[in-house]
């Protein structure tokens, strides 16, 4: 097949309706929606029986290895509305030395930093922007801790959609400049991401922007869902024992759990599911607190702070969906310290040559903590998610200098 076959070939679509994740109320497909009437995320539903008859895992294996090979399980109807910057299948990388050092059999990383704009936010935003284009949106607005805004700006530029992005004023500088370079209007705000979200809401009311905030439209979940489908395909349609996922807004965890539901209904995977672990920082752990207290909803975390900006989300609109997936999978929520995060990032690079972002480092720190506490077995096939390339983040300068004009003691080098 041609490299762009997934983007250009006419393929059937199977969306039947949208559904409120809280009440089950049905909403019409092919219509612009935000949250449901009760203020909760909408989920896209498909005719899975028809999909089963239309496509098989063998069909997928013959297609180019990118996100769009799953078109039958995605919401975009018209190929003309697909935007793409080359959403490749991301590799699974073993951390052999770290696993061996901990006495574990297998430790794997799904390295999402290989995607366009360097993060897994590309998955959600390519789908949200493609659907915005299909449904006639001309201006999107959203809050970001960095990587989501960069992905939104890039895809909006390609789609010809205006983008307005608000970020906390301590957002990593590379992200802020990346967003602006890709044509969006980006504003630094003296607050956290939920404060930025309030500005988006006010701008939506004043200017008619479409709110592309996490889970406030239905399609970012569908893009992030592809992590679960792709992971299953890469492992021969056998899911790992446990998944450690860096959890802020939680779209990816929710999306993967939805993918596993759909794959099981299609008969592509069996009933064995991974235990889902929601990983947060000790400085911002609303899901961990709610999980420990047995609550279905998480109250806002005050004074949120962490080196892992991507999981610094004080309150998530999809809190109950995250916690439901964790509990249904017999998983758990776990917070780790910033010191453990930074140690994990350093170890992964130094021992196994993989540059993790801080959020990815959090999953490694949580795996170590869970192993030490006996929450997982050393024989469990564990999958960590590295959500962005480590190249986007500051690294310590451990280099040394040489004066080429002076005598050099090569034996000492």
GROMACS .gro file of C-alpha atoms in nm, residues 39-405:
model
  367
   39UNK     CA    1  -2.180   1.850   3.245
   40UNK     CA    2  -2.002   1.521   3.187
   41UNK     CA    3  -1.793   1.386   2.896
   42UNK     CA    4  -1.963   1.234   2.593
   43UNK     CA    5  -1.845   0.898   2.460
   44UNK     CA    6  -1.859   0.795   2.094
   45UNK     CA    7  -2.040   0.467   2.026
   46UNK     CA    8  -1.997   0.238   1.725
   47UNK     CA    9  -2.180  -0.049   1.557
   48UNK     CA   10  -1.929  -0.308   1.672
   49UNK     CA   11  -2.115  -0.599   1.509
   50UNK     CA   12  -2.082  -0.426   1.173
   51UNK     CA   13  -1.714  -0.348   1.235
   52UNK     CA   14  -1.650  -0.715   1.312
   53UNK     CA   15  -1.781  -0.804   0.967
   54UNK     CA   16  -1.596  -0.524   0.788
   55UNK     CA   17  -1.239  -0.545   0.917
   56UNK     CA   18  -1.011  -0.791   1.096
   57UNK     CA   19  -0.673  -0.777   1.269
   58UNK     CA   20  -0.523  -0.932   0.955
   59UNK     CA   21  -0.660  -0.640   0.751
   60UNK     CA   22  -0.499  -0.391   0.989
   61UNK     CA   23  -0.163  -0.565   0.963
   62UNK     CA   24  -0.154  -0.500   0.587
   63UNK     CA   25  -0.204  -0.124   0.628
   64UNK     CA   26   0.061   0.146   0.687
   65UNK     CA   27   0.161   0.148   1.053
   66UNK     CA   28   0.007   0.474   1.170
   67UNK     CA   29  -0.281   0.581   1.391
   68UNK     CA   30  -0.523   0.611   1.098
   69UNK     CA   31  -0.512   0.240   1.016
   70UNK     CA   32  -0.789   0.205   1.276
   71UNK     CA   33  -1.028   0.420   1.071
   72UNK     CA   34  -1.327   0.188   1.124
   73UNK     CA   35  -1.294   0.244   1.500
   74UNK     CA   36  -1.253   0.622   1.467
   75UNK     CA   37  -1.511   0.899   1.425
   76UNK     CA   38  -1.397   1.094   1.114
   77UNK     CA   39  -1.635   1.027   0.824
   78UNK     CA   40  -1.471   1.208   0.532
   79UNK     CA   41  -1.108   1.156   0.432
   80UNK     CA   42  -1.092   1.521   0.324
   81UNK     CA   43  -1.124   1.623   0.691
   82UNK     CA   44  -0.835   1.411   0.820
   83UNK     CA   45  -0.535   1.615   0.930
   84UNK     CA   46  -0.206   1.440   0.987
   85UNK     CA   47   0.157   1.511   1.061
   86UNK     CA   48   0.259   1.144   1.046
   87UNK     CA   49   0.117   0.974   1.357
   88UNK     CA   50   0.338   0.666   1.349
   89UNK     CA   51   0.304   0.357   1.565
   90UNK     CA   52   0.526   0.427   1.863
   91UNK     CA   53   0.780   0.166   1.974
   92UNK     CA   54   0.778  -0.050   2.284
   93UNK     CA   55   1.120  -0.026   2.444
   94UNK     CA   56   1.243  -0.266   2.717
   95UNK     CA   57   1.426  -0.131   3.021
   96UNK     CA   58   1.637  -0.442   3.069
   97UNK     CA   59   1.897  -0.313   3.312
   98UNK     CA   60   1.646  -0.141   3.537
   99UNK     CA   61   1.426  -0.452   3.538
  100UNK     CA   62   1.720  -0.679   3.618
  101UNK     CA   63   1.837  -0.448   3.893
  102UNK     CA   64   1.495  -0.474   4.057
  103UNK     CA   65   1.474  -0.852   4.013
  104UNK     CA   66   1.190  -0.821   3.762
  105UNK     CA   67   1.138  -1.027   3.450
  106UNK     CA   68   1.001  -0.766   3.209
  107UNK     CA   69   0.966  -0.389   3.208
  108UNK     CA   70   0.845  -0.219   2.891
  109UNK     CA   71   0.797   0.145   2.791
  110UNK     CA   72   0.555   0.267   2.524
  111UNK     CA   73   0.755   0.564   2.400
  112UNK     CA   74   0.499   0.818   2.285
  113UNK     CA   75   0.766   1.085   2.243
  114UNK     CA   76   0.815   0.965   1.883
  115UNK     CA   77   0.482   1.118   1.775
  116UNK     CA   78   0.444   1.457   1.600
  117UNK     CA   79   0.515   1.753   1.830
  118UNK     CA   80   0.699   1.503   2.054
  119UNK     CA   81   0.418   1.381   2.277
  120UNK     CA   82   0.114   1.158   2.305
  121UNK     CA   83  -0.103   1.469   2.297
  122UNK     CA   84  -0.077   1.434   1.919
  123UNK     CA   85  -0.313   1.135   1.934
  124UNK     CA   86  -0.596   1.319   2.105
  125UNK     CA   87  -0.553   1.649   1.927
  126UNK     CA   88  -0.525   1.509   1.574
  127UNK     CA   89  -0.867   1.350   1.625
  128UNK     CA   90  -1.022   1.651   1.798
  129UNK     CA   91  -0.899   1.891   1.529
  130UNK     CA   92  -1.003   1.659   1.245
  131UNK     CA   93  -1.353   1.640   1.392
  132UNK     CA   94  -1.361   2.015   1.455
  133UNK     CA   95  -1.284   2.061   1.087
  134UNK     CA   96  -1.554   1.810   0.990
  135UNK     CA   97  -1.812   1.983   1.208
  136UNK     CA   98  -1.734   2.336   1.088
  137UNK     CA   99  -1.541   2.483   1.382
  138UNK     CA  100  -1.339   2.793   1.290
  139UNK     CA  101  -1.172   2.883   1.624
  140UNK     CA  102  -1.067   2.653   1.908
  141UNK     CA  103  -0.948   2.752   2.253
  142UNK     CA  104  -0.795   2.541   2.527
  143UNK     CA  105  -0.581   2.547   2.842
  144UNK     CA  106  -0.254   2.355   2.847
  145UNK     CA  107   0.043   2.264   3.061
  146UNK     CA  108   0.246   2.263   2.739
  147UNK     CA  109   0.237   1.960   2.513
  148UNK     CA  110  -0.137   1.956   2.442
  149UNK     CA  111  -0.124   2.320   2.334
  150UNK     CA  112   0.167   2.245   2.103
  151UNK     CA  113  -0.021   1.958   1.937
  152UNK     CA  114  -0.340   2.164   1.907
  153UNK     CA  115  -0.152   2.454   1.747
  154UNK     CA  116   0.019   2.227   1.495
  155UNK     CA  117  -0.295   2.048   1.381
  156UNK     CA  118  -0.504   2.366   1.384
  157UNK     CA  119  -0.248   2.527   1.153
  158UNK     CA  120  -0.280   2.239   0.910
  159UNK     CA  121  -0.661   2.243   0.930
  160UNK     CA  122  -0.689   2.620   0.883
  161UNK     CA  123  -0.851   2.663   1.224
  162UNK     CA  124  -0.764   2.954   1.451
  163UNK     CA  125  -0.620   2.848   1.789
  164UNK     CA  126  -0.614   3.041   2.118
  165UNK     CA  127  -0.411   2.877   2.394
  166UNK     CA  128  -0.378   2.966   2.764
  167UNK     CA  129  -0.099   2.820   2.978
  168UNK     CA  130   0.029   2.867   3.335
  169UNK     CA  131   0.311   3.120   3.342
  170UNK     CA  132   0.561   2.853   3.453
  171UNK     CA  133   0.491   2.630   3.153
  172UNK     CA  134   0.819   2.502   3.003
  173UNK     CA  135   0.956   2.771   2.772
  174UNK     CA  136   1.005   2.531   2.481
  175UNK     CA  137   0.632   2.453   2.484
  176UNK     CA  138   0.525   2.816   2.489
  177UNK     CA  139   0.752   2.902   2.197
  178UNK     CA  140   0.648   2.590   2.009
  179UNK     CA  141   0.280   2.686   2.037
  180UNK     CA  142   0.348   3.037   1.909
  181UNK     CA  143   0.574   2.914   1.628
  182UNK     CA  144   0.289   2.701   1.497
  183UNK     CA  145   0.059   2.998   1.459
  184UNK     CA  146  -0.154   2.996   1.772
  185UNK     CA  147  -0.213   3.292   1.999
  186UNK     CA  148  -0.066   3.183   2.331
  187UNK     CA  149  -0.113   3.360   2.663
  188UNK     CA  150   0.080   3.301   2.986
  189UNK     CA  151  -0.153   3.313   3.286
  190UNK     CA  152  -0.066   3.366   3.653
  191UNK     CA  153  -0.243   3.052   3.770
  192UNK     CA  154  -0.279   2.677   3.718
  193UNK     CA  155  -0.433   2.489   3.427
  194UNK     CA  156  -0.785   2.496   3.574
  195UNK     CA  157  -0.752   2.875   3.609
  196UNK     CA  158  -0.663   2.882   3.239
  197UNK     CA  159  -0.968   2.667   3.174
  198UNK     CA  160  -1.191   2.929   3.334
  199UNK     CA  161  -1.054   3.187   3.089
  200UNK     CA  162  -1.137   2.952   2.801
  201UNK     CA  163  -1.492   2.924   2.932
  202UNK     CA  164  -1.525   3.301   2.958
  203UNK     CA  165  -1.383   3.345   2.608
  204UNK     CA  166  -1.622   3.083   2.472
  205UNK     CA  167  -1.914   3.282   2.610
  206UNK     CA  168  -1.776   3.615   2.488
  207UNK     CA  169  -1.628   3.521   2.149
  208UNK     CA  170  -1.791   3.195   2.047
  209UNK     CA  171  -1.471   2.988   2.063
  210UNK     CA  172  -1.511   2.610   2.063
  211UNK     CA  173  -1.376   2.470   2.391
  212UNK     CA  174  -1.122   2.196   2.317
  213UNK     CA  175  -1.032   2.141   2.683
  214UNK     CA  176  -0.961   1.789   2.805
  215UNK     CA  177  -1.281   1.579   2.792
  216UNK     CA  178  -1.500   1.883   2.718
  217UNK     CA  179  -1.548   1.752   2.364
  218UNK     CA  180  -1.590   1.385   2.267
  219UNK     CA  181  -1.304   1.316   2.030
  220UNK     CA  182  -0.976   1.349   2.217
  221UNK     CA  183  -1.072   1.025   2.392
  222UNK     CA  184  -1.105   0.857   2.052
  223UNK     CA  185  -0.756   0.965   1.951
  224UNK     CA  186  -0.604   0.855   2.280
  225UNK     CA  187  -0.796   0.528   2.250
  226UNK     CA  188  -0.557   0.430   1.973
  227UNK     CA  189  -0.284   0.379   2.236
  228UNK     CA  190  -0.480   0.080   2.364
  229UNK     CA  191  -0.555  -0.064   2.020
  230UNK     CA  192  -0.196  -0.017   1.903
  231UNK     CA  193  -0.054  -0.166   2.222
  232UNK     CA  194  -0.274  -0.474   2.184
  233UNK     CA  195  -0.175  -0.516   1.820
  234UNK     CA  196   0.197  -0.482   1.898
  235UNK     CA  197   0.169  -0.754   2.164
  236UNK     CA  198  -0.013  -0.999   1.935
  237UNK     CA  199  -0.355  -0.901   2.074
  238UNK     CA  200  -0.253  -1.004   2.426
  239UNK     CA  201  -0.262  -0.720   2.678
  240UNK     CA  202   0.005  -0.661   2.945
  241UNK     CA  203  -0.053  -0.750   3.309
  242UNK     CA  204  -0.033  -0.394   3.438
  243UNK     CA  205  -0.020  -0.046   3.285
  244UNK     CA  206   0.131   0.252   3.468
  245UNK     CA  207  -0.014   0.571   3.323
  246UNK     CA  208   0.079   0.934   3.415
  247UNK     CA  209  -0.256   1.082   3.509
  248UNK     CA  210  -0.353   1.448   3.492
  249UNK     CA  211  -0.677   1.489   3.299
  250UNK     CA  212  -0.670   1.114   3.239
  251UNK     CA  213  -0.789   1.110   2.878
  252UNK     CA  214  -0.544   0.837   2.781
  253UNK     CA  215  -0.633   0.607   3.068
  254UNK     CA  216  -1.003   0.653   2.992
  255UNK     CA  217  -0.942   0.607   2.621
  256UNK     CA  218  -0.742   0.287   2.665
  257UNK     CA  219  -1.008   0.137   2.890
  258UNK     CA  220  -1.268   0.220   2.624
  259UNK     CA  221  -1.043   0.058   2.360
  260UNK     CA  222  -1.018  -0.259   2.569
  261UNK     CA  223  -1.399  -0.269   2.597
  262UNK     CA  224  -1.432  -0.241   2.219
  263UNK     CA  225  -1.156  -0.492   2.140
  264UNK     CA  226  -1.311  -0.750   2.371
  265UNK     CA  227  -1.655  -0.695   2.216
  266UNK     CA  228  -1.501  -0.743   1.870
  267UNK     CA  229  -1.337  -1.067   1.984
  268UNK     CA  230  -0.987  -0.939   1.904
  269UNK     CA  231  -0.873  -0.976   2.266
  270UNK     CA  232  -0.990  -1.207   2.544
  271UNK     CA  233  -1.137  -1.104   2.877
  272UNK     CA  234  -0.798  -1.064   3.045
  273UNK     CA  235  -0.741  -0.695   3.110
  274UNK     CA  236  -0.440  -0.508   3.248
  275UNK     CA  237  -0.454  -0.362   3.594
  276UNK     CA  238  -0.465   0.015   3.539
  277UNK     CA  239  -0.246   0.228   3.766
  278UNK     CA  240  -0.313   0.602   3.776
  279UNK     CA  241   0.021   0.766   3.857
  280UNK     CA  242   0.034   1.114   4.009
  281UNK     CA  243   0.281   1.335   4.192
  282UNK     CA  244   0.269   1.379   4.567
  283UNK     CA  245   0.235   1.752   4.499
  284UNK     CA  246  -0.086   1.703   4.296
  285UNK     CA  247  -0.268   1.378   4.369
  286UNK     CA  248  -0.647   1.428   4.365
  287UNK     CA  249  -0.711   1.084   4.208
  288UNK     CA  250  -0.492   0.908   4.461
  289UNK     CA  251  -0.674   1.076   4.748
  290UNK     CA  252  -1.015   0.988   4.605
  291UNK     CA  253  -0.909   0.628   4.539
  292UNK     CA  254  -0.775   0.588   4.892
  293UNK     CA  255  -1.093   0.737   5.040
  294UNK     CA  256  -1.321   0.520   4.827
  295UNK     CA  257  -1.473   0.821   4.652
  296UNK     CA  258  -1.598   0.820   4.291
  297UNK     CA  259  -1.523   1.190   4.241
  298UNK     CA  260  -1.206   1.380   4.327
  299UNK     CA  261  -1.210   1.718   4.497
  300UNK     CA  262  -0.973   1.993   4.383
  301UNK     CA  263  -0.612   1.963   4.498
  302UNK     CA  264  -0.497   2.292   4.648
  303UNK     CA  265  -0.145   2.432   4.601
  304UNK     CA  266  -0.065   2.188   4.320
  305UNK     CA  267   0.306   2.164   4.241
  306UNK     CA  268   0.538   1.912   4.076
  307UNK     CA  269   0.832   1.893   3.835
  308UNK     CA  270   0.604   1.686   3.609
  309UNK     CA  271   0.391   1.971   3.473
  310UNK     CA  272   0.180   1.743   3.253
  311UNK     CA  273   0.021   1.577   3.557
  312UNK     CA  274  -0.027   1.899   3.750
  313UNK     CA  275  -0.406   1.901   3.705
  314UNK     CA  276  -0.582   1.997   4.030
  315UNK     CA  277  -0.926   1.879   3.917
  316UNK     CA  278  -1.037   1.664   3.624
  317UNK     CA  279  -1.383   1.661   3.463
  318UNK     CA  280  -1.344   1.288   3.393
  319UNK     CA  281  -1.244   1.196   3.748
  320UNK     CA  282  -1.510   0.925   3.787
  321UNK     CA  283  -1.413   0.762   3.457
  322UNK     CA  284  -1.049   0.739   3.569
  323UNK     CA  285  -1.143   0.595   3.907
  324UNK     CA  286  -1.397   0.355   3.754
  325UNK     CA  287  -1.131   0.211   3.520
  326UNK     CA  288  -0.880   0.176   3.804
  327UNK     CA  289  -1.130  -0.008   4.023
  328UNK     CA  290  -1.282  -0.225   3.751
  329UNK     CA  291  -0.933  -0.343   3.656
  330UNK     CA  292  -0.834  -0.419   4.017
  331UNK     CA  293  -0.569  -0.150   3.976
  332UNK     CA  294  -0.470   0.133   4.205
  333UNK     CA  295  -0.373   0.500   4.218
  334UNK     CA  296  -0.027   0.594   4.341
  335UNK     CA  297   0.159   0.917   4.411
  336UNK     CA  298   0.537   0.950   4.387
  337UNK     CA  299   0.775   1.221   4.502
  338UNK     CA  300   0.950   1.466   4.272
  339UNK     CA  301   1.281   1.327   4.395
  340UNK     CA  302   1.179   0.977   4.285
  341UNK     CA  303   1.065   1.113   3.948
  342UNK     CA  304   1.398   1.282   3.880
  343UNK     CA  305   1.591   0.975   3.994
  344UNK     CA  306   1.388   0.757   3.756
  345UNK     CA  307   1.450   0.992   3.461
  346UNK     CA  308   1.824   0.985   3.534
  347UNK     CA  309   1.836   0.606   3.573
  348UNK     CA  310   1.644   0.531   3.252
  349UNK     CA  311   1.882   0.747   3.050
  350UNK     CA  312   2.204   0.636   3.219
  351UNK     CA  313   2.128   0.263   3.243
  352UNK     CA  314   1.903   0.190   2.945
  353UNK     CA  315   1.960   0.489   2.714
  354UNK     CA  316   1.598   0.605   2.707
  355UNK     CA  317   1.523   0.973   2.771
  356UNK     CA  318   1.200   0.993   2.967
  357UNK     CA  319   1.000   1.308   3.025
  358UNK     CA  320   0.922   1.381   3.393
  359UNK     CA  321   0.574   1.233   3.356
  360UNK     CA  322   0.725   0.916   3.211
  361UNK     CA  323   0.972   0.917   3.499
  362UNK     CA  324   0.675   0.921   3.735
  363UNK     CA  325   0.554   0.588   3.592
  364UNK     CA  326   0.894   0.429   3.646
  365UNK     CA  327   0.905   0.565   4.002
  366UNK     CA  328   0.556   0.425   4.064
  367UNK     CA  329   0.654   0.083   3.921
  368UNK     CA  330   0.949   0.071   4.161
  369UNK     CA  331   0.731   0.173   4.453
  370UNK     CA  332   0.458  -0.078   4.364
  371UNK     CA  333   0.714  -0.357   4.332
  372UNK     CA  334   0.868  -0.271   4.669
  373UNK     CA  335   0.525  -0.270   4.833
  374UNK     CA  336   0.424  -0.602   4.678
  375UNK     CA  337   0.137  -0.445   4.483
  376UNK     CA  338   0.270  -0.607   4.165
  377UNK     CA  339   0.477  -0.917   4.101
  378UNK     CA  340   0.832  -0.920   3.960
  379UNK     CA  341   0.693  -1.156   3.693
  380UNK     CA  342   0.418  -0.917   3.582
  381UNK     CA  343   0.457  -0.786   3.229
  382UNK     CA  344   0.444  -0.415   3.312
  383UNK     CA  345   0.397  -0.135   3.059
  384UNK     CA  346   0.498   0.222   3.139
  385UNK     CA  347   0.389   0.517   2.929
  386UNK     CA  348   0.647   0.780   2.842
  387UNK     CA  349   0.418   1.055   2.721
  388UNK     CA  350   0.674   1.292   2.563
  389UNK     CA  351   1.030   1.303   2.442
  390UNK     CA  352   1.281   1.384   2.711
  391UNK     CA  353   1.447   1.621   2.465
  392UNK     CA  354   1.183   1.883   2.546
  393UNK     CA  355   1.293   1.916   2.907
  394UNK     CA  356   1.597   2.072   3.076
  395UNK     CA  357   1.884   1.833   3.144
  396UNK     CA  358   2.173   1.885   3.385
  397UNK     CA  359   2.502   1.981   3.224
  398UNK     CA  360   2.742   1.706   3.323
  399UNK     CA  361   2.991   1.781   3.046
  400UNK     CA  362   3.359   1.864   3.101
  401UNK     CA  363   3.592   2.090   2.910
  402UNK     CA  364   3.934   2.043   2.752
  403UNK     CA  365   4.189   2.299   2.642
  404UNK     CA  366   4.313   2.161   2.311
  405UNK     CA  367   4.624   2.384   2.334
   0.00000   0.00000   0.00000
